[in-house]
Coordinates of C-alpha atoms in Angstrom, one line a residue:
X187 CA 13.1 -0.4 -23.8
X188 CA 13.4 3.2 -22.4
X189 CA 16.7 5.0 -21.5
X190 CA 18.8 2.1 -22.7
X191 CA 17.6 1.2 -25.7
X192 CA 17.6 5.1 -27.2
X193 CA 21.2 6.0 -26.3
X194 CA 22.4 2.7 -27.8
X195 CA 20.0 3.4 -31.2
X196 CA 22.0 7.0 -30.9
X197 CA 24.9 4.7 -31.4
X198 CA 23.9 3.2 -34.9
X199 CA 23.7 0.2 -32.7
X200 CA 20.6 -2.7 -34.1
X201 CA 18.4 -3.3 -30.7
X202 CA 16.5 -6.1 -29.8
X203 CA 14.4 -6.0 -26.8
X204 CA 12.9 -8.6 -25.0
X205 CA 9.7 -8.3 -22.2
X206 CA 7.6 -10.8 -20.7
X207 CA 5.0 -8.5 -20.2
X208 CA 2.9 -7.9 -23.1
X209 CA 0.7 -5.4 -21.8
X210 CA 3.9 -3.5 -21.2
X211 CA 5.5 -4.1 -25.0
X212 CA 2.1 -3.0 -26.3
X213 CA 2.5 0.6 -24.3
X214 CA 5.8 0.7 -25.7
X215 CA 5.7 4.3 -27.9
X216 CA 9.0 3.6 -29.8
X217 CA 8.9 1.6 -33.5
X218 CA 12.5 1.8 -34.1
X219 CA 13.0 -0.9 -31.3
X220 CA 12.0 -4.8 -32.5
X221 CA 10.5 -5.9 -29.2
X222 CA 9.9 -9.4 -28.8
X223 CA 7.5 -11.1 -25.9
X224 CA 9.7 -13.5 -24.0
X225 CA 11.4 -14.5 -20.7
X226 CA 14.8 -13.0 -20.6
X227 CA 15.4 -16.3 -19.7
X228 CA 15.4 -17.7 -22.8
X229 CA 17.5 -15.2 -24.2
X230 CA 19.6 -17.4 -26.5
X231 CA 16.8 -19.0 -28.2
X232 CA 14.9 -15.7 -28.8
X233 CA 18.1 -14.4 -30.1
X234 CA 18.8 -17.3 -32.6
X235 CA 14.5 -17.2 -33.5
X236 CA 15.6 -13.8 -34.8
X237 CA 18.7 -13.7 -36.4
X238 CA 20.3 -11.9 -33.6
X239 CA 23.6 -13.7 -33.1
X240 CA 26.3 -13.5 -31.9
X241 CA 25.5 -9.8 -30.6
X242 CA 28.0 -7.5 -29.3
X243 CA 26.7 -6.3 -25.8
X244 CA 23.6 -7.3 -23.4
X245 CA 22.0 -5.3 -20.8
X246 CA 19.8 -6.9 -18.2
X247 CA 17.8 -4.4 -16.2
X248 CA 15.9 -6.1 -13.4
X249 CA 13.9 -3.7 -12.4
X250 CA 10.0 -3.0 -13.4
X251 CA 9.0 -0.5 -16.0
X252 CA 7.0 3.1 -14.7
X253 CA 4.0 1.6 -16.8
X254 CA 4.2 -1.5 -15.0
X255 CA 4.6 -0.1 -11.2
X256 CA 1.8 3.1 -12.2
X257 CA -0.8 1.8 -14.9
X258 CA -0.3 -2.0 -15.4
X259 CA -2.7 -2.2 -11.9
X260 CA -1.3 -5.5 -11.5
X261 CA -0.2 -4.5 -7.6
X262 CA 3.5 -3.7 -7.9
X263 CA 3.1 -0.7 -5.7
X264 CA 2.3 -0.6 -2.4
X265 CA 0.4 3.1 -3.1
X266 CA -2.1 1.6 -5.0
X267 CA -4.5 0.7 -2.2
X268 CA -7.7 -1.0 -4.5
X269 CA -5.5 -3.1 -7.2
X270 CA -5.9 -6.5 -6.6
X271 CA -2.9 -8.5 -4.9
X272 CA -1.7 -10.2 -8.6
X273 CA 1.9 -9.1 -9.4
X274 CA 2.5 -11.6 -12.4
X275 CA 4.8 -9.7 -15.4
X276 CA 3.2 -12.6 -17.8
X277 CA -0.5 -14.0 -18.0
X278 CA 1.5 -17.7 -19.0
X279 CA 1.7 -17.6 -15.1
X280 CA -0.9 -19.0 -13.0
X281 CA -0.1 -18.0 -9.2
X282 CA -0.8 -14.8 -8.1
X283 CA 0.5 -13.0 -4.9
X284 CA -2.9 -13.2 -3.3
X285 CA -2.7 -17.0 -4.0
X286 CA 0.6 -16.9 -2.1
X287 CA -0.2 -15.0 0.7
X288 CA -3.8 -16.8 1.3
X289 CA -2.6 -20.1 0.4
X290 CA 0.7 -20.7 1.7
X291 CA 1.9 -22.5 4.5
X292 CA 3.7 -20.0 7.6
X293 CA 6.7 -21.9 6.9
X294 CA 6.7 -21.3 3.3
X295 CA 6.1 -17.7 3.8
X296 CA 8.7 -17.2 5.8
X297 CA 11.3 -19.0 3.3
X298 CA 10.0 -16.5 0.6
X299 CA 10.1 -13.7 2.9
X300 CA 13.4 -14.4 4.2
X301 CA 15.0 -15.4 1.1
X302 CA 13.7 -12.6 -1.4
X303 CA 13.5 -9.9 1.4
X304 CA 15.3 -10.7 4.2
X305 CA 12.9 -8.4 6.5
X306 CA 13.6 -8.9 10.0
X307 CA 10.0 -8.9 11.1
X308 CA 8.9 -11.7 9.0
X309 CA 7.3 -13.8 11.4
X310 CA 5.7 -10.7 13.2
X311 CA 4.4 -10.3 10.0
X312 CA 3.4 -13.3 8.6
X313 CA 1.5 -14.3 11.9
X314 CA -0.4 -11.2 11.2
X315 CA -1.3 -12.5 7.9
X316 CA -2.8 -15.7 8.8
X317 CA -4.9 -13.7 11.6
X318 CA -6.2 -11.9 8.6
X319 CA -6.3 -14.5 6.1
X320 CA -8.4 -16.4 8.9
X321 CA -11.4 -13.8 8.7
X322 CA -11.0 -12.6 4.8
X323 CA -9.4 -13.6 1.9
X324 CA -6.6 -10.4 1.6
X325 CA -7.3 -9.5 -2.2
X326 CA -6.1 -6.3 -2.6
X327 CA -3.2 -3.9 -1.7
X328 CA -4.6 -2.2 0.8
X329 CA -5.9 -5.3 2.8
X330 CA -2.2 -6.6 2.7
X331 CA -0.5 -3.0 3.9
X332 CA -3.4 -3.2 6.7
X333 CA -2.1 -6.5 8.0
X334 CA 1.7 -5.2 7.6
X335 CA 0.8 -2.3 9.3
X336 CA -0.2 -3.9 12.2
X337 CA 3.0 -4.9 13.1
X338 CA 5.7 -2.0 11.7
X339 CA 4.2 1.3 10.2
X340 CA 7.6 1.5 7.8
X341 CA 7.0 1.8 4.0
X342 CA 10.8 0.0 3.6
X343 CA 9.2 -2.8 5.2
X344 CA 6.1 -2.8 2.6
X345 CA 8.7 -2.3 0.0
X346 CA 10.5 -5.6 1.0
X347 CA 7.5 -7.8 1.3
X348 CA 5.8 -6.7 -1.7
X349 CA 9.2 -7.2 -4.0
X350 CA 9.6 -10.7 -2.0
X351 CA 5.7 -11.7 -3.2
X352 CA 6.8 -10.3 -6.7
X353 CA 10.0 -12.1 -6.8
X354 CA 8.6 -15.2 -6.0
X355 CA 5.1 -14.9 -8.2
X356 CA 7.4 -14.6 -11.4
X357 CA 10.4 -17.1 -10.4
X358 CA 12.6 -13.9 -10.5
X359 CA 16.2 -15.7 -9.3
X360 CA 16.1 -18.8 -11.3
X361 CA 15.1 -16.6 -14.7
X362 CA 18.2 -14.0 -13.9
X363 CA 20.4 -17.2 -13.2
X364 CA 19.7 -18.5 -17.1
X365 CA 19.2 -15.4 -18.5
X366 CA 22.9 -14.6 -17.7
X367 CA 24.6 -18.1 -18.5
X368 CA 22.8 -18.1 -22.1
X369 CA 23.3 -14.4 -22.5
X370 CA 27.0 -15.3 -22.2
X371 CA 26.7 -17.7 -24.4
X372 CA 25.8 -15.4 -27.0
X373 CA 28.2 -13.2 -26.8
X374 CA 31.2 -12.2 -29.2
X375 CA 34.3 -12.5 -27.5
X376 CA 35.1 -9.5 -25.7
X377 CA 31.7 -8.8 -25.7
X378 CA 29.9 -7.0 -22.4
X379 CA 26.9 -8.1 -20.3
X380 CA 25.6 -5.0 -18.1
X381 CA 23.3 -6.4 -15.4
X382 CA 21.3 -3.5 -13.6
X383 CA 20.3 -4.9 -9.7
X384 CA 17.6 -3.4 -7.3
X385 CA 18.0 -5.9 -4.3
X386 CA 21.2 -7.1 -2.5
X387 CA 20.0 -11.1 -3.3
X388 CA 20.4 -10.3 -7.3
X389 CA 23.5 -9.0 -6.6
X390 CA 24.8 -11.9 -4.6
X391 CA 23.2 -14.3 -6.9
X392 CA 25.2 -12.5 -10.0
X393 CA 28.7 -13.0 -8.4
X394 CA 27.8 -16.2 -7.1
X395 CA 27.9 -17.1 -10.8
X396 CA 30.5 -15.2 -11.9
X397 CA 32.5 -17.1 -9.2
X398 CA 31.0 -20.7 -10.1
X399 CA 30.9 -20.1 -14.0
X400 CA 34.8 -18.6 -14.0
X401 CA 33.5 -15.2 -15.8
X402 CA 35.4 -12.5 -16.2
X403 CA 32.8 -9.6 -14.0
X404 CA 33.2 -6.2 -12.3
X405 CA 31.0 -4.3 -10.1
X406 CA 30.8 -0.6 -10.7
X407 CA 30.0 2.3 -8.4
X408 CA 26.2 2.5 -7.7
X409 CA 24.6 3.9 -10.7
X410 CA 23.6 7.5 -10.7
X411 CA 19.7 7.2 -9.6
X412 CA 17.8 10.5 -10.6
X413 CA 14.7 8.7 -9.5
X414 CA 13.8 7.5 -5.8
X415 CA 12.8 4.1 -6.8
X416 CA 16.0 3.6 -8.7
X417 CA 18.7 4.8 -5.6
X418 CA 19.4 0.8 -4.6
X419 CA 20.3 0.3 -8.5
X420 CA 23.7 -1.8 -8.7
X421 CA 25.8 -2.4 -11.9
X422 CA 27.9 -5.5 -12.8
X423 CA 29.4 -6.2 -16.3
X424 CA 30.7 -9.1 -17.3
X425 CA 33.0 -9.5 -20.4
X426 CA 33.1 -12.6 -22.1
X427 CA 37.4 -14.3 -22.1
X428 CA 38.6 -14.2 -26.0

């Protein structure tokens, strides 16, 4: 509800915003916005719950707030040495990312790994997690960046396994797979869904379903990233057939 959600207000557009993360709507400073708790998921219902339909334009942005990577000390950040390992953007949630990586099997780490990061050292890694794991239960960021670091001293590496653990933790690709299909369903015709990407598997996932659900999608040029974080950001928009 930052960037996006001013320019359009500028507009004379209404806004409705949508977060799971209600530590993060609470820390939100602007009142003009309504922000509603929800999974983006569920788009269509939370829409139609408040009178919001059919609306004129969506925009998806997948990637986590500042508050939520800098003050939520939920473990988002790999910086953040002492915050415990927990990584969940709702408290409806129950597994944490210190459940996963204590927990789980090799083989299932590897699948999450693999599938949300596709880091070539994952098994490197991983073995080094269950050497740890073996002698204390890794709780916090640190003691997961200790084990990592064991094998590869690369931060893109720590970038890729903690947004694989925080992919996973908050069932990222099945909640952007119906968040698009009811956003579409929602829309006028003619009307735009922007979808803002930080990893190459959202991406794939998005024009997997543009393929399968015969949508009408482009993808633009890489967005204009004034922040480091934000340099891997993708755009596709998708306009509904009239």
């Amino acid at each position: 509800m930052g960037g996006h959600a001013r320019e359009i207000l500028k507009g004379g557009a209404n806004v409705l915003g949508i977060d799971w993360d209600e530590e993060a709507v609470r820390a939100l400073p602007d009142p003009a916005v309504k922000v509603v708790v929800g999974n983006y998921a569920d788009i269509k219902r939370i829409a139609e719950e408040n009178d919001f339909v059919p609306v004129d334009g969506i925009i998806l942005d997948l990637g986590l707030s500042m508050w939520q990577i800098r003050e939520s000390g939920r473990g988002f950040s790999y910086e953040k040495d002492d915050e415990l390992l927990d990584m969940r953007l709702s408290n409806l949630l129950s597994i944490t990312a210190s459940d996963i990586v204590n927990s789980y099997s090799l083989e299932e780490l590897y699948e999450i790994f693999s599938k949300y990061s596709e880091e070539v050292n994952s098994w490197p890694i991983i073995r080094s997690l269950d050497r740890f794991r073996r002698m204390k239960r890794i709780m916090t960021v640190g003691e997961l960046k200790e084990a990592i670091r064991i094998v590869t001293k690369s931060d893109a590496t720590l970038a890729r396994v903690f947004q694989a653990l925080r992919m996973k933790v908050n069932h990222e690709l099945e909640n952007i797979r119906s968040a698009i299909i009811n956003s579409y369903e929602i829309l006028i015709p003619g009307g735009r869904l922007a979808v803002i990407t930080f990893h190459p598997t959202e991406d794939r996932l998005i024009k997997r379903l543009i393929r399968e659900q015969g949508y009408k999608g482009v993808r633009t040029r890489r967005i204009r990233a004034p922040q480091s974080f934000e340099r891997s950001a993708q755009l596709r928009v998708i306009t509904k057939n009239i």
